[in-house]
Tab-separated table of C-alpha atoms in Angstrom:
chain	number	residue	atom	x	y	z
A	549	UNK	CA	120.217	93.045	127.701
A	550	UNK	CA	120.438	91.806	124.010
A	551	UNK	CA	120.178	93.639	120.738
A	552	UNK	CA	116.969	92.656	120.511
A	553	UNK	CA	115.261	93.159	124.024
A	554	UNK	CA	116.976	96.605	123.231
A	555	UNK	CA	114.509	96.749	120.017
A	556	UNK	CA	111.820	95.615	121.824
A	557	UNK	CA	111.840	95.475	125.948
A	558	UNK	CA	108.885	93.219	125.806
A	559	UNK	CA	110.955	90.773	123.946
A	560	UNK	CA	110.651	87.454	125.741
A	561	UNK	CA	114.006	85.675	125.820
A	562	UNK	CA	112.774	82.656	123.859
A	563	UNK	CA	111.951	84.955	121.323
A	564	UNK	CA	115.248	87.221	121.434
A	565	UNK	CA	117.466	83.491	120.822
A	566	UNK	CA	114.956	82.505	118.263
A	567	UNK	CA	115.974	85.829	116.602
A	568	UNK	CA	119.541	85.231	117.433
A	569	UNK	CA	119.324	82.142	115.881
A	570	UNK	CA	117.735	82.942	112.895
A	571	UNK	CA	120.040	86.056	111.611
A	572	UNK	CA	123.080	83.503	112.801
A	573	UNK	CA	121.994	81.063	110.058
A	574	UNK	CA	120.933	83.068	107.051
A	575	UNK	CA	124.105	85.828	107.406
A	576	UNK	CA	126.217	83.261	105.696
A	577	UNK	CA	123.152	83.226	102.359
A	578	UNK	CA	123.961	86.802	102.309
A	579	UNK	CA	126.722	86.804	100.520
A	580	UNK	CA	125.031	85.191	97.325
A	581	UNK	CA	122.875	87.565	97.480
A	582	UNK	CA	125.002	90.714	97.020
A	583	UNK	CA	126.790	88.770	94.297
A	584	UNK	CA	123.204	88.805	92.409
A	585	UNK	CA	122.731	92.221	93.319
A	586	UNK	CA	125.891	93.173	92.171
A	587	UNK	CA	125.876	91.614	88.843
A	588	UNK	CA	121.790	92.887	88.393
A	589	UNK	CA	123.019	96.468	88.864
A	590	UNK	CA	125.992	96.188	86.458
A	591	UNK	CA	123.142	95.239	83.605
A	592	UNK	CA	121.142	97.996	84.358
A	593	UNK	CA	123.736	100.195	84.466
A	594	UNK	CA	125.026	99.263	81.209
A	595	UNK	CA	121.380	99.648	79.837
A	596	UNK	CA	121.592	103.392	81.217
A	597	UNK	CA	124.641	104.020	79.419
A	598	UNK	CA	124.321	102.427	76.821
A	599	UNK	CA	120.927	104.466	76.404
A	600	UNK	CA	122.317	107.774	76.805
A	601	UNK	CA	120.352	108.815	79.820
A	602	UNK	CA	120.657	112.612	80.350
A	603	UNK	CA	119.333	115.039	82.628
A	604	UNK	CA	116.621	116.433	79.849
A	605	UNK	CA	115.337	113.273	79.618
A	606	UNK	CA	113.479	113.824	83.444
A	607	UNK	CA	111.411	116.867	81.852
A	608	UNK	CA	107.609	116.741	82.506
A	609	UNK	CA	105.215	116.569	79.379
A	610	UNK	CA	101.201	117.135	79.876
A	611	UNK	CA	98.463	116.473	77.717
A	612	UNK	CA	98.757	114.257	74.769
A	613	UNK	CA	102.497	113.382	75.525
A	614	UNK	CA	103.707	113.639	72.101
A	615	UNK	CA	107.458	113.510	71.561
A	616	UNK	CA	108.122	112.962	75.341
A	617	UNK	CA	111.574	111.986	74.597
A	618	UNK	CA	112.191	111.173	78.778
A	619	UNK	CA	109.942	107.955	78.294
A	620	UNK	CA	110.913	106.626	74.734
A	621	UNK	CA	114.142	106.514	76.763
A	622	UNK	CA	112.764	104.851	80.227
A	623	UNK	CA	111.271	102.283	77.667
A	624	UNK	CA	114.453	101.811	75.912
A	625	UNK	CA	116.047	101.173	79.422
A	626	UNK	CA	113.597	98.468	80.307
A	627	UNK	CA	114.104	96.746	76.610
A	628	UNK	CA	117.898	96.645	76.974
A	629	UNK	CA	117.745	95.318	80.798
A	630	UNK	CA	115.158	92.879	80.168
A	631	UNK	CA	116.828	92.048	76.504
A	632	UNK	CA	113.679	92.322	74.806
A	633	UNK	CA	112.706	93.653	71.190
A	634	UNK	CA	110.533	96.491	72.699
A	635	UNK	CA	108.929	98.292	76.227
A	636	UNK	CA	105.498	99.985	77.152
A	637	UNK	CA	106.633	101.397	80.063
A	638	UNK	CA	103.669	103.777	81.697
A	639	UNK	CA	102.266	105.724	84.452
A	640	UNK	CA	98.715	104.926	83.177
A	641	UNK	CA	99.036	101.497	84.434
A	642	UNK	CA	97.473	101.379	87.206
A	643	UNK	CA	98.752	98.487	88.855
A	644	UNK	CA	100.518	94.779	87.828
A	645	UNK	CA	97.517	93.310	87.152
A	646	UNK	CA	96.701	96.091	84.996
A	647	UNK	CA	99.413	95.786	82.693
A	648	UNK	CA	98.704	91.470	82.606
A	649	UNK	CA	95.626	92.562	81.648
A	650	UNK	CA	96.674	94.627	78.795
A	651	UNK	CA	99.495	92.756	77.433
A	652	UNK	CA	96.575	89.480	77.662
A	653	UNK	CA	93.981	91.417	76.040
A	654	UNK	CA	96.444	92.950	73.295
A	655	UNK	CA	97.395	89.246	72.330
A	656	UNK	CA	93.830	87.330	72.400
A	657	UNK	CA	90.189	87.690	69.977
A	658	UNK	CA	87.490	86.021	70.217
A	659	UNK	CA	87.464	82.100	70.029
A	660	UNK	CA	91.298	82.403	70.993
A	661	UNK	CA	91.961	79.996	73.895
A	662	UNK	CA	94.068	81.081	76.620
A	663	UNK	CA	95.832	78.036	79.365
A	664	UNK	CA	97.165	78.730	82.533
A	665	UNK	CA	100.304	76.904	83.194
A	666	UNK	CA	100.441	76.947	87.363
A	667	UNK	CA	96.978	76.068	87.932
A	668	UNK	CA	94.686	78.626	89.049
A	669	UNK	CA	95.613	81.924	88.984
A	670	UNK	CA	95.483	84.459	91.898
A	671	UNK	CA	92.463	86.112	93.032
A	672	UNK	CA	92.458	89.186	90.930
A	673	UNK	CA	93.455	87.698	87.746
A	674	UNK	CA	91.205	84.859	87.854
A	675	UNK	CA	88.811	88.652	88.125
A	676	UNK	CA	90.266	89.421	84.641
A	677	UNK	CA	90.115	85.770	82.722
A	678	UNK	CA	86.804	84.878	84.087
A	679	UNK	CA	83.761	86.185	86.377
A	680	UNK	CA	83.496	89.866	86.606
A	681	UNK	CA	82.164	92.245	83.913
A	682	UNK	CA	84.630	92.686	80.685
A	683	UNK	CA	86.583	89.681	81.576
A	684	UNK	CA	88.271	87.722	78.894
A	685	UNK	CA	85.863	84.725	78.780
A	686	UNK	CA	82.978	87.473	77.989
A	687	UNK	CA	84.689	88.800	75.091
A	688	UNK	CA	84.543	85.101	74.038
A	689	UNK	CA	87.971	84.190	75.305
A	690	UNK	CA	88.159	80.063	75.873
A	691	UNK	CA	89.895	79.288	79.004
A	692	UNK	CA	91.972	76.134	80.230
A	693	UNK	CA	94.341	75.880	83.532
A	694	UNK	CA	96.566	72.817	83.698
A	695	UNK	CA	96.681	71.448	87.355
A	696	UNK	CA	99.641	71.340	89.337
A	697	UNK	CA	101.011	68.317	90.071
A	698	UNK	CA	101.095	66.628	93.929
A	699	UNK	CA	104.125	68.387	94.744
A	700	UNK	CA	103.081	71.954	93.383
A	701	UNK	CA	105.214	71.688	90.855
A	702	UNK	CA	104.014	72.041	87.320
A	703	UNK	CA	102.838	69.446	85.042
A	704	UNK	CA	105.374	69.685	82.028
A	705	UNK	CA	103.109	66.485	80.472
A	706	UNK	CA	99.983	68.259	80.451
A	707	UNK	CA	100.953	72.149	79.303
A	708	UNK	CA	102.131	70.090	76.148
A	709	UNK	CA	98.920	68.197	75.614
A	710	UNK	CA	97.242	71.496	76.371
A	711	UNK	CA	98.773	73.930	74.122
A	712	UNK	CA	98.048	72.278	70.958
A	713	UNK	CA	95.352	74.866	69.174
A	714	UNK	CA	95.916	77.433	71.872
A	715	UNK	CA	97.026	80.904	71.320
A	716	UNK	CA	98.300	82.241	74.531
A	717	UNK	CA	99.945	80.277	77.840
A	718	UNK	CA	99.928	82.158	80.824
A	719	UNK	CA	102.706	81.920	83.292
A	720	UNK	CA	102.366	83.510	86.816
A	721	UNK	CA	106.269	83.275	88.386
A	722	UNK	CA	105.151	84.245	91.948
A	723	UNK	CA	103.129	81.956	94.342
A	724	UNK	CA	100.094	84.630	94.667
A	725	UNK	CA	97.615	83.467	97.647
A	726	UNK	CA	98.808	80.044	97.581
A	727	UNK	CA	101.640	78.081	99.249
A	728	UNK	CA	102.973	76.211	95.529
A	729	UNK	CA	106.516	76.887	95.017
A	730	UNK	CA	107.153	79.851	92.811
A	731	UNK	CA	108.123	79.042	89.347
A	732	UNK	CA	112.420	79.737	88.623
A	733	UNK	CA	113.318	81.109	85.815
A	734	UNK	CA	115.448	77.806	84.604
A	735	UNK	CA	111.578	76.327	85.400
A	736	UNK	CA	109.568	79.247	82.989
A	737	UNK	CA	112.112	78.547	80.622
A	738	UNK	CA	111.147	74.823	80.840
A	739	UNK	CA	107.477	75.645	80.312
A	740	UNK	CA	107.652	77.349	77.464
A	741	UNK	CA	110.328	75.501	75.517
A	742	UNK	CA	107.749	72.691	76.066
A	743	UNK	CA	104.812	74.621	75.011
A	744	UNK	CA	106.359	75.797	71.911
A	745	UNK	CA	107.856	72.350	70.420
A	746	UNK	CA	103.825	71.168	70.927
A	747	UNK	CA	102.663	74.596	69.435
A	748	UNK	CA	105.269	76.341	67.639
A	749	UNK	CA	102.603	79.099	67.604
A	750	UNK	CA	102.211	79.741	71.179
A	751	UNK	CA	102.751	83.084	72.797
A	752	UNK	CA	103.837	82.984	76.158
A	753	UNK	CA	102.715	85.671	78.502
A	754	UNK	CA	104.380	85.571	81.778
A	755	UNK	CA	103.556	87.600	85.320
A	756	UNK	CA	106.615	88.304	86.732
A	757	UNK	CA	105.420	90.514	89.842
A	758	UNK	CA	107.893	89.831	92.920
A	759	UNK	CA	110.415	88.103	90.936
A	760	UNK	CA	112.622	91.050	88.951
A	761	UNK	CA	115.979	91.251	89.932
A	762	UNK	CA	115.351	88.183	92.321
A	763	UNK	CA	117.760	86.286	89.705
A	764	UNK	CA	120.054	86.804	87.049
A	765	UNK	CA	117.731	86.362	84.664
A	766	UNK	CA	114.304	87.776	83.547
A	767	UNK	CA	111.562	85.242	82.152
A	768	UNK	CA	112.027	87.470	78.244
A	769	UNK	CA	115.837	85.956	78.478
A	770	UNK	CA	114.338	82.419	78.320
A	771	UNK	CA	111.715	82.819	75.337
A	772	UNK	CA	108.915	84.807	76.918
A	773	UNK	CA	106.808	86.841	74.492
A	774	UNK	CA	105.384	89.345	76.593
A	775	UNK	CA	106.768	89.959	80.318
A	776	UNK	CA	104.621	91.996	82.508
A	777	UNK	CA	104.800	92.999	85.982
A	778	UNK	CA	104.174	96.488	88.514
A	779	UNK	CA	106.098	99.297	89.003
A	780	UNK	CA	105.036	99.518	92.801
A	781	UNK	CA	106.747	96.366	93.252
A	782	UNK	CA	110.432	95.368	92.334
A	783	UNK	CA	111.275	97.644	89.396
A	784	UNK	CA	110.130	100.637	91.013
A	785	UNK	CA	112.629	100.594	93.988
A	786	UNK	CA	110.508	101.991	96.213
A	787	UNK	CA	110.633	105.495	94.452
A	788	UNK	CA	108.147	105.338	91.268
A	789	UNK	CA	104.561	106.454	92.408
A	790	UNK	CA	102.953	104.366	90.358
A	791	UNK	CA	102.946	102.635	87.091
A	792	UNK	CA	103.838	99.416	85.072
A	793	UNK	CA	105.404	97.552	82.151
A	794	UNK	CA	105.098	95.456	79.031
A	795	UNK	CA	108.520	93.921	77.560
A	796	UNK	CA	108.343	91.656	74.865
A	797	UNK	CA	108.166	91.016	71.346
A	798	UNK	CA	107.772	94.747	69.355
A	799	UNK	CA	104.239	93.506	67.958
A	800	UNK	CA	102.871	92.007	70.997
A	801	UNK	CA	103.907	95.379	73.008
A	802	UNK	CA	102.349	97.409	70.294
A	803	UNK	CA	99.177	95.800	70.629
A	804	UNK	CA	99.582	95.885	74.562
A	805	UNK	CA	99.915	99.569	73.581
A	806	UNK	CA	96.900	99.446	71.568
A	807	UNK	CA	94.930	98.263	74.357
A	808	UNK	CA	95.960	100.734	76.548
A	809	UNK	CA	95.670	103.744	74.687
A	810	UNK	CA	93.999	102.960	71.546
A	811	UNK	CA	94.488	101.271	68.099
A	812	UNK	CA	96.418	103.517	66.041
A	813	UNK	CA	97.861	105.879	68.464
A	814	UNK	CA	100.045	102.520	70.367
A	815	UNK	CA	103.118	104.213	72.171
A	816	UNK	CA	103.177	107.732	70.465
A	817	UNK	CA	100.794	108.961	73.036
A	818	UNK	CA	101.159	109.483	77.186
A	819	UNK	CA	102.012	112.098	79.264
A	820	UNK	CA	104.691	110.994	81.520
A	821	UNK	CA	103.144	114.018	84.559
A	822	UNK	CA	106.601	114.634	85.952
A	823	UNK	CA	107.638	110.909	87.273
A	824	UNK	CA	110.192	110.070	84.565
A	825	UNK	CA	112.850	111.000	87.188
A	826	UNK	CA	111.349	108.834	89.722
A	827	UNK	CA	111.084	105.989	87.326
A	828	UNK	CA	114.511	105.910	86.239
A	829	UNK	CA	115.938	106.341	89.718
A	830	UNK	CA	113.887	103.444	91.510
A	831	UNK	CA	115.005	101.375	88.578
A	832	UNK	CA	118.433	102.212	89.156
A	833	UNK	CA	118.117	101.477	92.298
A	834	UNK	CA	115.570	98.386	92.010
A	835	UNK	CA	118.530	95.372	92.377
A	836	UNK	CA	119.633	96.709	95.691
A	837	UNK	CA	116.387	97.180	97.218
A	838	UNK	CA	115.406	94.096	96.087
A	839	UNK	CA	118.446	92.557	97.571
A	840	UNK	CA	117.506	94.061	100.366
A	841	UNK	CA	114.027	92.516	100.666
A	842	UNK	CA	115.054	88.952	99.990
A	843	UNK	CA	117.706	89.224	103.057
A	844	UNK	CA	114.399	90.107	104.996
A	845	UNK	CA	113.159	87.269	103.571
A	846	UNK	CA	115.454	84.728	104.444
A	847	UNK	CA	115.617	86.185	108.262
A	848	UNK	CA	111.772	85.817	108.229
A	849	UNK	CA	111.859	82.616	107.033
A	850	UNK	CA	114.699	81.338	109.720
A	851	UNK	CA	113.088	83.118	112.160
A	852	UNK	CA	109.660	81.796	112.186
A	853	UNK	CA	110.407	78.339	111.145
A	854	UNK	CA	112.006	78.280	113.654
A	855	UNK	CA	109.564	79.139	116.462
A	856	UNK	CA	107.530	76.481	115.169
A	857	UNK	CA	105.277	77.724	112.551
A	858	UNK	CA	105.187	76.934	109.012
A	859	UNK	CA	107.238	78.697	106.694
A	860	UNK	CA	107.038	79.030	102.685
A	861	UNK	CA	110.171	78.650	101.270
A	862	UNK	CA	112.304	77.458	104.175
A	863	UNK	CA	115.128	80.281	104.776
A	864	UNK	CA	117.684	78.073	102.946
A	865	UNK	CA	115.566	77.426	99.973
A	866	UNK	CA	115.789	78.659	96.493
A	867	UNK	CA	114.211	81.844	95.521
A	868	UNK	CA	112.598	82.868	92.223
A	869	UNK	CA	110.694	86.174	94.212
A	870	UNK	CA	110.001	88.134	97.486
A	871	UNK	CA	107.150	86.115	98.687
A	872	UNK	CA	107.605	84.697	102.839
A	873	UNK	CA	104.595	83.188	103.714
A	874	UNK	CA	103.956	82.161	107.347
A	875	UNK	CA	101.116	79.890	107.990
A	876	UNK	CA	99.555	81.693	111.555
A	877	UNK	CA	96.567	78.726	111.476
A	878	UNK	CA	93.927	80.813	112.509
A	879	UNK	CA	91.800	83.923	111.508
A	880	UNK	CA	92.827	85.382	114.990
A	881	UNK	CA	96.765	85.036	114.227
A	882	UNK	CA	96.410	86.600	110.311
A	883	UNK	CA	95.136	89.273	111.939
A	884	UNK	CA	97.068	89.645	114.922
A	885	UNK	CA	100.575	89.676	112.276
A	886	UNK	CA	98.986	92.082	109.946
A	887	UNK	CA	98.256	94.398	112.997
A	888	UNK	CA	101.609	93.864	114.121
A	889	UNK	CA	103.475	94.780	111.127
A	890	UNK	CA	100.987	97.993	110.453
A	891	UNK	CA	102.115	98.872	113.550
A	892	UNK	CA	106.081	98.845	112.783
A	893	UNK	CA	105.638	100.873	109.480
A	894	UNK	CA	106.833	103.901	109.360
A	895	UNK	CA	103.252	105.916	107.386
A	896	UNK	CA	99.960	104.770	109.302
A	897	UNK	CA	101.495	103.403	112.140
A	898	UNK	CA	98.688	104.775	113.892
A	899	UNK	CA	96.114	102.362	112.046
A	900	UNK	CA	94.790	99.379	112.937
A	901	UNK	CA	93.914	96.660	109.502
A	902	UNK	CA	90.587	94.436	109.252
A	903	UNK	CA	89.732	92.374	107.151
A	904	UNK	CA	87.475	93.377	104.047
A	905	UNK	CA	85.506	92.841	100.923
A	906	UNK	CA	88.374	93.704	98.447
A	907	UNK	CA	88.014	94.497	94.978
A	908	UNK	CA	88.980	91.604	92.602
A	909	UNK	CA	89.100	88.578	95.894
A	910	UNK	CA	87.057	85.837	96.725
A	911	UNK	CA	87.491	86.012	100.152
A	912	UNK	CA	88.216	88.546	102.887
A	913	UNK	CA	91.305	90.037	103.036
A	914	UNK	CA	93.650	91.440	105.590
A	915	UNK	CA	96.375	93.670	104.532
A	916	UNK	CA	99.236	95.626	106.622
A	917	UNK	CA	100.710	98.538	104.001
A	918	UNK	CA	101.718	101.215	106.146
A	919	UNK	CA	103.990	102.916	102.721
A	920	UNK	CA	105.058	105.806	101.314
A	921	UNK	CA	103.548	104.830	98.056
A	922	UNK	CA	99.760	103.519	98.700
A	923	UNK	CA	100.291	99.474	97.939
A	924	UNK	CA	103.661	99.433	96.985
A	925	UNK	CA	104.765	95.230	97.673
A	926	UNK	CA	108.140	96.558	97.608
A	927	UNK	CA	108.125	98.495	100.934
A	928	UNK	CA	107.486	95.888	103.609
A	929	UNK	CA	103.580	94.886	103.831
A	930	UNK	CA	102.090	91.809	105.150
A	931	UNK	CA	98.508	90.483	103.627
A	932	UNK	CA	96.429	87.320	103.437
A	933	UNK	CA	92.998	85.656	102.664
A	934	UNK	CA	90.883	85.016	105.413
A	935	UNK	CA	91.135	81.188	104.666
A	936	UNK	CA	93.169	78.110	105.895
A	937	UNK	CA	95.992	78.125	106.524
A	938	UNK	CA	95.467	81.533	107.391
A	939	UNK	CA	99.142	82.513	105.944
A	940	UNK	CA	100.871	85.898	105.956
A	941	UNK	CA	102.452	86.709	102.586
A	942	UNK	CA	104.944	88.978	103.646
A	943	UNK	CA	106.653	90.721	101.416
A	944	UNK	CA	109.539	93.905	100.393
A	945	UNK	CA	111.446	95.470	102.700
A	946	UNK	CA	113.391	98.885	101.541
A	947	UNK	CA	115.669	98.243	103.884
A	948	UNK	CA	116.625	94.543	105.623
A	949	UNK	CA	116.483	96.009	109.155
A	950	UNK	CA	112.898	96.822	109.066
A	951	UNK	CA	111.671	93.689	107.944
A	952	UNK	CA	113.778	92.525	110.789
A	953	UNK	CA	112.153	94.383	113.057
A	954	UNK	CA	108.865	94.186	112.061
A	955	UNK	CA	109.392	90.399	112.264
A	956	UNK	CA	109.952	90.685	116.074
A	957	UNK	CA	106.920	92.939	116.639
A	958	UNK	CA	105.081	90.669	114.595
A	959	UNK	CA	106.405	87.299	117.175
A	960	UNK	CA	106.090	89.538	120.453
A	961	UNK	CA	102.445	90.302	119.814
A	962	UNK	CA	102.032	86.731	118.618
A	963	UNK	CA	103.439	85.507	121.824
A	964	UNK	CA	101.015	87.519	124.237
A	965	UNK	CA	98.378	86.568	123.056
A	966	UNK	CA	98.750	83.375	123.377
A	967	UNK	CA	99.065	82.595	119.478
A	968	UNK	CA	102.701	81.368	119.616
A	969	UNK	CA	103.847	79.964	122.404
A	970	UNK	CA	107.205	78.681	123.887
């Protein structure tokens, strides 16, 4: 009996040498890997030294939050690991798309125009620009998006031709409910070196959910303003309970601040409610655990691609963030993953995902989160659109052997019922 009939005594043996296979060819990736992980945790342990990170600085503060000492200091962290002027780093966000939101609202007025440099944005922040009730474009905001090109890749041509007289780009770095390529660092740094020789004036706002600590470099070390992203997801290392971040220029995050609290009170104000300890520990330990979740990644990838079905990236490919999305093809296989993965998490095993009306989406959607913190993209989930191509977007992983074995749970359901086959 294999390793993996072992795991699972269901397993098929088609399925146990496709998984053979698959952790055969991406071991050898591994190694580049823990050389990023390995220079990402040097940096942010140099920005914990180098801030002076003590024991008092995990107190709890209530109320109003003044002088809570813990989170100038957990802001000071983030500025010095992301190399950035300033940090709004704060429970009270309440999710990524929260703190976009902010750090977009904080930079735009009325008659502003805002572009979009990857085309459309995902489902909830296309909720935020345009379309629900206190969006952007009904505070007067003017709106572009510059298509992507044929290949997915963005249109360098047309972000400079579409810039001029704008006051904001946005840049989203993962692939969101789509199946374009995400954006590299080296390639955000392209986009907004060409946006700002067309408008020197630009400020460039960039979503970096799923992509910290995926490379050496953040988006603010290539000439992004603001840089804003979820401490559920990669920064959090699977410990903070909730939260999120501005980095940026110190006037952008000030108004970012402004937004969230309130114009004249910025960052003096915010009671950190006990999780400044959790904060700084997940972040401490966010480049392993996200080292962690791209090996997952890369198995996924090798391991579905190849039983046949359509993989995004290939397990080989470049990665700029923690995105594996498996095209299943029908309504009946989205599902039939989702369940499968809800099934090997270690909270909620017990319950069974459907798809729903969610908040902030166009269309149905079917997500597997069975977590220790409600949501959290960095602890293995699986979730999708009920639309073609009906594709997973798997995602996290605390640890590389889950995602491993939720992968095979996921291909022996997929198997019986008929959904995959030989």
């Amino acid at each position: 009996m294999t390793i993996w009939q072992r795991l699972l005594p269901t397993c098929p043996d088609w399925i146990a040498e496709s998984a053979a296979a698959a952790l055969a060819k991406v071991k050898p990736l591994w190694e580049s890997v823990d050389e990023r992980v390995l220079l990402n945790q040097a940096k942010v342990l140099r920005a914990f030294q180098e801030a002076g990170i003590a024991d008092i600085h995990f107190a709890t503060s209530t109320g109003y939050g003044y002088s809570d000492i813990g989170r100038e200091k957990i802001e000071e962290v983030f500025a010095r690991t992301f190399g950035t002027e300033a940090a709004l780093v704060r429970v009270q966000f309440a999710s990524g798309t929260h703190a976009i939101a902010t750090g977009l609202f904080g930079v735009l007025r009325p008659g502003d125009r805002l572009v979009a440099a990857a085309g459309t944005p995902y489902d909830t922040m296309r909720q935020v620009i345009h379309g629900a009730p206190g969006s952007l474009t009904e505070w007067g905001i003017l709106y572009d998006e510059v298509d992507l090109l044929a290949d997915g890749m963005v249109d360098l041509d047309a972000i400079s031709r579409a810039v001029i007289g704008a006051r904001c780009l946005f840049i989203q770095r993962s692939r969101g409910y789509s199946l374009r390529p995400t954006l590299s660092v080296e390639r955000i740094g392209e986009i907004i070196r060409t946006a700002k020789a067309a408008n020197p004036e630009i400020i460039c706002v960039v979503d970096n959910c799923y992509g910290e600590f995926v490379e050496e470099r953040e988006p603010s070390e290539v000439g992004a303003d603001l840089t804003c992203g979820s401490l559920i997801k990669n920064p959090g290392g699977g410990i903070a309970p909730t939260g999120g971040y501005v980095v940026g220029r110190r006037d952008l995050v000030e108004r970012a601040a402004s937004r969230l609290i309130a114009p004249g009170i910025g960052t003096e104000v915010g009671a950190n409610l006990g999780v400044n300890r959790l904060i700084l520990q997940g972040f401490f330990l966010a480049p392993h655990v996200t080292g962690e979740a791209l090996k997952g990644a890369q198995f996924t990838a090798a391991f579905f691609g190849g039983l046949g079905l359509g993989v995004h990236p290939t397990f080989d490919a470049f990665r700029s963030d923690l995105v594996q999305a498996v095209e299943l093809g029908s309504g009946d296989g989205l599902v039939a993953f989702c369940e499968a993965v809800q099934r090997s998490s270690p909270v909620d095993a017990h319950v069974r995902p459907e798809p729903w009306d969610m908040p902030g989406y166009t269309d149905q959607v079917i997500m597997a989160a069975g977590t220790f913190v409600q949501g959290s993209s960095i602890e293995l989930s699986a979730d999708g659109p009920m639309r073609p191509p009906f594709a997973a977007y798997f995602q996290g992983g605390l640890t590389r052997e889950h995602v491993i074995i939720a992968a095979l749970t996921a291909a022996n359901d997929l198997a019986g019922r008929g959904i995959l086959r030989r």
